[in-house]
Amino acid sequence: MTDARETASAKPAKAPDEGPDSGQAPVPLLEPREGVPPVTGDETGLAEIIAAFAAGTGPVAVDAERASGYRYGQRAYLVQLRREGAGSALVDPVGCPDLTGLGSVLADSEWVLHAATQDLPCLREIGMVPRRLFDTELAGRLAGYARVGLGAMVENLLGYALEKGHSAVDWSTRPLPEPWLHYAALDVELLIDLRDALEEELERQGKLAWARQEFEAIASAPPAPPRKDPWRRTSGMHKVRRRRQMAVVRELWTARDKIAQKRDVSPGKVLSDSAVVEAALALPSDARALSALPGFGHRMGRKQLDHWQAAVDKAKALPESALPQQSQVTNGPPPPRSWADKDPAAAARLAAARAAVTARAEELSMPQENLLTPDTVRRLCWQPPRARTEPEVVSALRALGAREWQIEQTATLLTEALATPAPSE
């Protein structure tokens, strides 16, 4: 087939507001340039890949496949790489659980990932941590593209159609089916070409320096701390109003999580979120009453029912002082819907700030959350600096983690918004 890099360089990237070429369908990308590489799952093969990628040049495309919805946690079950001079490689982290050596030889290279924040945690677990990166999804957002999925970006900028259909499969399956490997290899086939096209477009729009600040922030960010009270994210939790019912959700969630972790399966395969919520709402008196609820049907054995009922009984027996609070305690401002009652002046500031940031984002053709995160805007408006001058706003934004380009684009607007009087003033 035609070399994709040559084809991409001969075809100018489309501007974000342009649609597909009239009458020109995308070219299906059917095969990797050198074919599908074998899966490497032993130390000998890994050493060969390390040597090949150490000798390669330029950026390295990196992708990882997880088994979300099938296995417990978010570990990587396949790592795909591509680099000029090294070709493509597929590495099995089950057979090679420590990729520190590979990460070390690539440490000084730029890593190209799509939606980097999704893959970096599982890559970090196996010893692969980039110092520099280029995120093609984030670059697409900053450049103003409406669709920033990998397939849409490759089609829009490079004119190729990627194979679809295997993104949500169980990547913990062994051996991995050949069609899945084909799909995985194609995921990194054009990633560097896409990076080059996006860099050119960002440069044209005067946004490349902004993107580099964003990429640096992602690469230097520490691992996210464990989520507090993760049981509160149970789907359907909005139906649970009473604290006793919330305690049932918490106990069932905790019991389910222990089983899921022990079995290495997704918690939803042990007990569905909807079943957890149904039990919380019903507060069943015994296992027989529990078995009548959706999600606890006749297929569930008595031992399982007794286990879940024990969790329900534990929650029902808790003293009032041990019940969870209605809302999670946070160190940030309250939900914006309550601001008008709690602090009308803050509500007025927030409305003005949101409008100003949204308008500026539209002028720059990028999502508002990429110009400045909603959380940053809320925190600034809830607790503004004592002296509401632009230098103080700049300092406050910097303390909240805003990048310099974001501060340059929003500080003046936010300073004006913070001067908005309350409705009664």
Coordinates of C-alpha atoms in Angstrom, one line a residue:
M1 CA 0.0 0.0 0.0
T2 CA 1.0 3.6 -0.3
D3 CA 3.1 4.8 2.6
A4 CA 0.8 6.7 4.9
R5 CA 3.4 9.2 5.9
E6 CA 4.0 10.3 2.3
T7 CA 0.2 10.4 1.6
A8 CA -0.4 12.5 4.7
S9 CA 2.3 15.0 3.9
A10 CA 1.0 15.4 0.4
K11 CA -2.5 16.1 1.7
P12 CA -3.0 19.4 3.6
A13 CA -4.8 19.1 6.9
K14 CA -8.3 20.4 6.9
A15 CA -9.2 23.4 9.0
P16 CA -11.5 22.6 11.9
D17 CA -14.5 24.2 10.3
E18 CA -14.2 22.2 7.1
G19 CA -16.1 19.0 6.4
P20 CA -14.9 16.0 4.4
D21 CA -13.7 16.6 0.9
S22 CA -16.7 16.8 -1.4
G23 CA -17.1 13.5 -3.2
Q24 CA -13.9 12.1 -1.7
A25 CA -14.4 9.2 0.6
P26 CA -11.8 8.3 3.2
V27 CA -9.3 5.6 2.2
P28 CA -9.8 2.4 4.3
L29 CA -6.6 1.7 6.2
L30 CA -6.5 -2.1 5.8
E31 CA -3.0 -3.2 6.8
P32 CA -0.1 -1.9 8.9
R33 CA 2.9 -0.9 6.8
E34 CA 5.0 -3.8 7.8
G35 CA 2.1 -6.1 8.7
V36 CA 0.8 -7.0 12.1
P37 CA 3.8 -7.6 14.4
P38 CA 3.9 -10.6 16.7
V39 CA 2.9 -10.2 20.4
T40 CA 5.9 -10.1 22.6
G41 CA 5.4 -11.8 26.0
D42 CA 8.8 -12.9 27.1
E43 CA 12.0 -11.2 28.2
T44 CA 14.0 -12.2 25.1
G45 CA 11.5 -10.6 22.8
L46 CA 11.2 -7.6 25.0
A47 CA 15.0 -7.1 24.9
E48 CA 14.8 -7.0 21.1
I49 CA 12.1 -4.4 21.1
I50 CA 14.0 -2.3 23.6
A51 CA 17.1 -2.4 21.3
A52 CA 15.0 -1.6 18.2
F53 CA 13.2 1.4 19.8
A54 CA 16.4 2.7 21.4
A55 CA 17.9 2.8 17.8
G56 CA 14.8 4.4 16.4
T57 CA 14.4 8.2 15.8
G58 CA 11.8 10.8 16.4
P59 CA 8.6 10.6 18.5
V60 CA 7.2 7.3 19.6
A61 CA 3.5 6.5 19.3
V62 CA 2.1 4.7 22.4
D63 CA -1.3 3.1 23.1
A64 CA -2.6 0.7 25.7
E65 CA -5.6 -1.6 25.8
R66 CA -7.5 -2.3 29.0
A67 CA -10.3 -4.7 29.9
S68 CA -12.7 -2.2 31.3
G69 CA -16.0 -3.8 32.2
Y70 CA -14.4 -7.3 32.3
R71 CA -11.6 -7.2 34.9
Y72 CA -11.1 -5.4 38.2
G73 CA -9.1 -2.2 37.9
Q74 CA -7.6 -0.5 34.9
R75 CA -4.4 -2.4 34.2
A76 CA -3.0 -2.7 30.7
Y77 CA -3.4 -5.9 28.8
L78 CA -1.6 -4.8 25.6
V79 CA 0.8 -2.0 24.8
Q80 CA 1.3 -0.9 21.2
L81 CA 4.2 1.2 20.0
R82 CA 5.5 2.6 16.8
R83 CA 8.6 4.6 15.9
E84 CA 10.5 5.6 12.8
G85 CA 13.3 3.1 12.2
A86 CA 11.8 0.5 14.6
G87 CA 8.4 -0.1 13.1
S88 CA 5.5 -1.3 15.3
A89 CA 5.5 -3.5 18.3
L90 CA 2.9 -5.2 20.4
V91 CA 3.8 -6.1 24.0
D92 CA 1.9 -8.3 26.4
P93 CA 2.1 -6.8 29.9
V94 CA 0.9 -10.1 31.4
G95 CA 4.0 -11.9 30.2
C96 CA 6.2 -8.8 30.6
P97 CA 4.8 -7.0 33.6
D98 CA 7.8 -4.7 34.1
L99 CA 8.4 -2.4 31.1
T100 CA 10.7 -0.1 33.0
G101 CA 13.6 -0.9 30.6
L102 CA 11.5 0.1 27.6
G103 CA 10.3 3.2 29.3
S104 CA 13.9 4.2 30.2
V105 CA 15.2 4.0 26.6
L106 CA 12.3 6.2 25.5
A107 CA 12.4 8.6 28.4
D108 CA 14.0 11.4 26.4
S109 CA 11.7 11.0 23.5
E110 CA 8.3 12.6 22.9
W111 CA 5.5 10.1 23.4
V112 CA 2.5 10.5 21.2
L113 CA -0.8 9.3 22.8
H114 CA -4.5 9.9 22.1
A115 CA -6.3 10.9 25.2
A116 CA -3.2 10.5 27.3
T117 CA -4.8 10.8 30.7
Q118 CA -6.7 7.6 30.0
D119 CA -3.6 5.5 29.3
L120 CA -1.0 7.1 31.6
P121 CA -2.2 5.5 34.8
C122 CA -2.0 1.9 33.5
L123 CA 1.3 2.7 31.7
R124 CA 2.7 4.0 35.0
E125 CA 1.8 0.8 36.7
I126 CA 4.2 -1.2 34.4
G127 CA 7.0 1.3 34.5
M128 CA 6.4 3.5 31.5
V129 CA 6.3 7.2 32.4
P130 CA 6.9 9.9 29.7
R131 CA 8.8 13.1 30.4
R132 CA 7.4 14.7 27.2
L133 CA 4.2 13.9 25.3
F134 CA 1.9 15.1 22.6
D135 CA -1.8 14.3 23.1
T136 CA -3.6 14.2 19.8
E137 CA -7.0 14.3 21.3
L138 CA -6.2 17.4 23.4
A139 CA -4.5 19.0 20.4
G140 CA -7.7 18.5 18.4
R141 CA -9.8 20.2 21.1
L142 CA -7.4 23.1 21.3
A143 CA -7.5 23.4 17.5
G144 CA -11.3 23.5 17.5
Y145 CA -12.2 20.2 15.9
A146 CA -15.8 19.1 16.7
R147 CA -15.0 15.4 16.7
V148 CA -11.7 14.4 18.4
G149 CA -12.0 10.6 18.6
L150 CA -9.0 8.9 16.9
G151 CA -10.9 7.6 14.0
A152 CA -12.6 10.9 13.3
M153 CA -9.3 12.8 13.6
V154 CA -7.4 10.4 11.3
E155 CA -10.2 10.6 8.7
N156 CA -10.5 14.4 8.9
L157 CA -6.8 15.3 8.8
L158 CA -5.2 12.4 7.0
G159 CA -8.1 11.0 4.8
Y160 CA -7.9 7.5 6.1
A161 CA -10.6 5.4 7.7
L162 CA -9.5 3.2 10.7
E163 CA -11.0 -0.1 11.4
K164 CA -13.6 0.0 14.1
G165 CA -15.3 -2.5 16.4
H166 CA -12.8 -3.9 18.9
S167 CA -12.3 -1.0 21.3
A168 CA -14.6 -2.5 24.0
V169 CA -13.6 -6.1 23.9
D170 CA -12.1 -8.1 26.7
W171 CA -8.4 -7.5 26.1
S172 CA -7.5 -9.9 28.9
T173 CA -8.4 -12.7 26.6
R174 CA -5.5 -15.1 25.8
P175 CA -4.5 -15.7 23.2
L176 CA -5.7 -12.5 21.6
P177 CA -7.6 -13.1 18.4
E178 CA -5.8 -12.0 15.2
P179 CA -8.5 -9.4 14.2
W180 CA -8.0 -7.7 17.6
L181 CA -4.3 -7.5 17.1
H182 CA -4.9 -6.1 13.6
Y183 CA -7.0 -3.4 15.1
A184 CA -4.5 -2.7 17.9
A185 CA -1.6 -2.3 15.4
L186 CA -3.5 0.1 13.3
D187 CA -4.2 2.3 16.3
V188 CA -0.6 3.5 16.3
E189 CA 0.0 3.2 12.6
L190 CA -0.9 6.9 11.9
L191 CA -0.5 8.4 15.3
I192 CA 2.7 10.2 14.5
D193 CA 1.3 11.4 11.1
L194 CA -1.7 12.7 13.0
R195 CA 0.6 14.4 15.5
D196 CA 2.5 16.2 12.7
A197 CA -0.7 17.4 11.0
L198 CA -2.0 18.7 14.3
E199 CA 1.2 20.5 15.1
E200 CA 1.0 22.2 11.8
E201 CA -2.6 23.3 12.4
L202 CA -1.9 24.5 15.9
E203 CA 1.1 26.5 14.6
R204 CA -1.2 28.0 11.9
Q205 CA -3.7 29.1 14.6
G206 CA -1.0 30.4 17.0
K207 CA -1.9 27.8 19.6
L208 CA 1.1 25.5 19.5
A209 CA 2.8 27.1 22.6
W210 CA -0.5 26.7 24.4
A211 CA -0.7 23.0 23.6
R212 CA 2.9 22.5 24.7
Q213 CA 2.0 24.0 28.1
E214 CA -0.9 21.6 28.4
F215 CA 1.2 18.6 27.4
E216 CA 3.8 19.6 30.0
A217 CA 1.2 19.8 32.7
I218 CA -0.1 16.3 31.9
A219 CA 3.4 14.8 31.8
S220 CA 4.4 16.4 35.1
A221 CA 1.1 15.8 37.0
P222 CA 1.4 13.4 40.0
P223 CA -0.8 10.3 40.1
A224 CA -4.3 11.0 41.1
P225 CA -5.1 10.3 44.7
P226 CA -7.6 7.6 45.5
R227 CA -11.2 8.8 45.1
K228 CA -12.9 9.6 48.4
D229 CA -16.2 7.7 49.0
P230 CA -16.2 6.0 45.6
W231 CA -19.5 4.3 46.4
R232 CA -21.2 7.6 45.9
R233 CA -20.6 7.2 42.2
T234 CA -22.9 4.2 42.0
S235 CA -25.2 4.6 39.0
G236 CA -28.7 5.5 40.2
M237 CA -27.4 7.0 43.4
H238 CA -29.6 10.1 42.8
K239 CA -32.6 8.0 43.8
V240 CA -31.2 7.3 47.3
R241 CA -32.3 10.1 49.6
R242 CA -32.1 8.8 53.2
R243 CA -28.9 8.3 55.1
R244 CA -29.8 4.8 56.1
Q245 CA -30.3 3.9 52.5
M246 CA -27.0 5.5 51.6
A247 CA -25.4 3.3 54.3
V248 CA -26.8 0.2 52.5
V249 CA -25.3 1.4 49.2
R250 CA -21.9 1.8 50.9
E251 CA -21.9 -1.6 52.6
L252 CA -23.1 -3.4 49.5
W253 CA -20.6 -1.5 47.3
T254 CA -17.7 -2.4 49.7
A255 CA -18.7 -6.1 49.9
R256 CA -19.0 -6.3 46.1
D257 CA -15.6 -4.6 45.6
K258 CA -13.9 -7.1 47.8
I259 CA -15.3 -10.0 45.9
A260 CA -14.5 -8.4 42.5
Q261 CA -10.9 -7.7 43.5
K262 CA -10.5 -11.3 44.7
R263 CA -11.9 -12.7 41.5
D264 CA -10.3 -10.1 39.3
V265 CA -13.6 -9.3 37.6
S266 CA -15.5 -6.0 37.0
P267 CA -17.6 -5.2 40.1
G268 CA -20.7 -4.9 37.8
K269 CA -20.3 -8.6 36.9
V270 CA -20.6 -9.5 40.6
L271 CA -23.6 -7.4 41.3
S272 CA -25.1 -4.6 39.2
D273 CA -25.4 -1.0 40.4
S274 CA -29.1 -1.2 39.8
A275 CA -29.4 -4.1 42.2
V276 CA -27.4 -2.2 44.8
V277 CA -29.8 0.8 44.6
E278 CA -32.9 -1.4 44.7
A279 CA -31.7 -3.0 47.9
A280 CA -31.0 0.4 49.4
L281 CA -34.4 1.7 48.6
A282 CA -36.3 -1.4 49.8
L283 CA -34.2 -2.1 53.0
P284 CA -35.2 -5.9 52.8
S285 CA -35.8 -7.6 56.2
D286 CA -34.3 -10.9 55.2
A287 CA -32.7 -12.9 52.3
R288 CA -36.1 -14.0 51.1
A289 CA -37.3 -10.4 50.7
L290 CA -34.0 -9.5 49.0
S291 CA -34.4 -12.3 46.5
A292 CA -37.7 -10.7 45.3
L293 CA -35.8 -7.5 44.2
P294 CA -34.5 -6.9 40.7
G295 CA -31.0 -8.1 40.4
F296 CA -31.3 -10.8 43.1
G297 CA -33.4 -13.3 41.2
H298 CA -33.8 -17.0 41.2
R299 CA -30.4 -17.6 39.7
M300 CA -28.6 -16.3 42.8
G301 CA -27.8 -19.0 45.3
R302 CA -28.8 -18.8 49.0
K303 CA -25.2 -18.3 50.1
Q304 CA -24.9 -15.3 47.8
L305 CA -28.2 -13.9 49.1
D306 CA -27.1 -14.3 52.7
H307 CA -23.9 -12.5 51.9
W308 CA -25.6 -9.5 50.4
Q309 CA -28.3 -9.5 53.2
A310 CA -25.5 -9.4 55.8
A311 CA -24.3 -6.2 54.2
V312 CA -27.8 -4.8 54.3
D313 CA -28.2 -5.8 57.9
K314 CA -24.9 -4.2 58.8
A315 CA -26.1 -0.9 57.4
K316 CA -29.4 -1.2 59.2
A317 CA -27.7 -1.8 62.5
L318 CA -25.5 1.2 62.4
P319 CA -26.0 4.0 64.9
E320 CA -27.1 7.4 63.5
S321 CA -23.7 8.8 64.1
A322 CA -22.1 6.3 61.8
L323 CA -24.4 6.9 58.8
P324 CA -22.9 8.7 55.8
Q325 CA -23.7 12.4 55.4
Q326 CA -26.2 13.4 52.6
S327 CA -23.5 15.1 50.7
Q328 CA -19.8 14.5 50.5
V329 CA -17.6 17.0 52.4
T330 CA -15.3 18.8 50.0
N331 CA -12.7 21.5 50.3
G332 CA -14.2 23.5 47.5
P333 CA -17.2 25.7 47.0
P334 CA -20.8 24.4 47.3
P335 CA -22.8 23.4 44.3
P336 CA -23.5 26.5 42.1
R337 CA -27.3 25.9 42.3
S338 CA -27.1 26.9 46.0
W339 CA -25.0 30.1 45.5
A340 CA -28.0 32.4 45.0
D341 CA -29.2 31.6 48.5
K342 CA -25.9 31.3 50.3
D343 CA -24.0 34.2 48.6
P344 CA -25.9 36.2 46.0
A345 CA -22.8 38.3 45.3
A346 CA -20.8 35.1 44.5
A347 CA -23.6 33.9 42.3
A348 CA -23.5 37.2 40.3
R349 CA -19.7 36.9 39.9
L350 CA -20.0 33.3 38.7
A351 CA -22.7 34.1 36.1
A352 CA -20.5 37.0 34.8
A353 CA -17.3 34.9 34.8
R354 CA -19.0 31.9 33.1
A355 CA -20.4 34.2 30.3
A356 CA -17.0 35.8 29.8
V357 CA -15.0 32.6 29.6
T358 CA -17.6 31.0 27.3
A359 CA -17.5 33.9 24.9
R360 CA -13.7 33.9 24.9
A361 CA -13.6 30.2 24.2
E362 CA -16.0 30.6 21.3
E363 CA -13.7 33.3 19.9
L364 CA -10.8 30.9 20.2
S365 CA -12.8 27.9 18.7
M366 CA -12.2 25.6 21.7
P367 CA -14.3 24.0 24.5
Q368 CA -14.7 26.3 27.5
E369 CA -13.3 23.6 29.8
N370 CA -10.0 23.7 27.9
L371 CA -9.7 27.4 28.1
L372 CA -10.2 27.3 31.9
T373 CA -11.7 24.5 33.9
P374 CA -15.1 25.1 35.5
D375 CA -13.7 24.2 38.9
T376 CA -11.1 26.9 38.6
V377 CA -13.8 29.5 37.7
R378 CA -16.0 28.4 40.6
R379 CA -13.2 28.5 43.2
L380 CA -12.1 32.0 42.0
C381 CA -15.6 33.4 42.2
W382 CA -16.5 31.8 45.5
Q383 CA -13.3 33.0 47.2
P384 CA -11.9 35.9 45.1
P385 CA -8.7 37.7 46.1
R386 CA -9.1 40.4 48.7
A387 CA -7.8 43.0 46.3
R388 CA -9.6 42.3 43.0
T389 CA -7.0 43.7 40.8
E390 CA -5.7 41.9 37.7
P391 CA -2.3 41.1 39.3
E392 CA -4.1 39.5 42.2
V393 CA -6.4 37.5 39.9
V394 CA -3.3 36.3 38.0
S395 CA -1.8 35.1 41.2
A396 CA -5.0 33.4 42.2
L397 CA -5.3 31.6 38.9
R398 CA -1.7 30.5 39.1
A399 CA -2.3 29.1 42.6
L400 CA -5.3 27.2 41.2
G401 CA -3.1 25.5 38.6
A402 CA -4.1 27.5 35.5
R403 CA -1.4 27.5 32.8
E404 CA 0.2 30.8 31.7
W405 CA -1.6 30.8 28.4
Q406 CA -4.9 30.4 30.1
I407 CA -4.1 33.2 32.5
E408 CA -3.2 35.5 29.6
Q409 CA -6.5 34.8 27.8
T410 CA -8.8 35.1 30.9
A411 CA -7.3 37.2 33.6
T412 CA -8.6 40.5 32.4
L413 CA -12.1 39.1 31.7
L414 CA -12.2 37.5 35.1
T415 CA -11.1 40.7 36.9
E416 CA -14.0 42.5 35.3
A417 CA -16.4 39.6 36.3
L418 CA -15.3 39.7 39.9
A419 CA -16.4 43.4 40.0
T420 CA -20.0 42.4 39.2
P421 CA -22.3 43.7 41.9
A422 CA -24.8 41.5 43.7
P423 CA -28.4 41.9 42.4
S424 CA -29.4 44.0 45.4
E425 CA -26.5 46.4 45.1

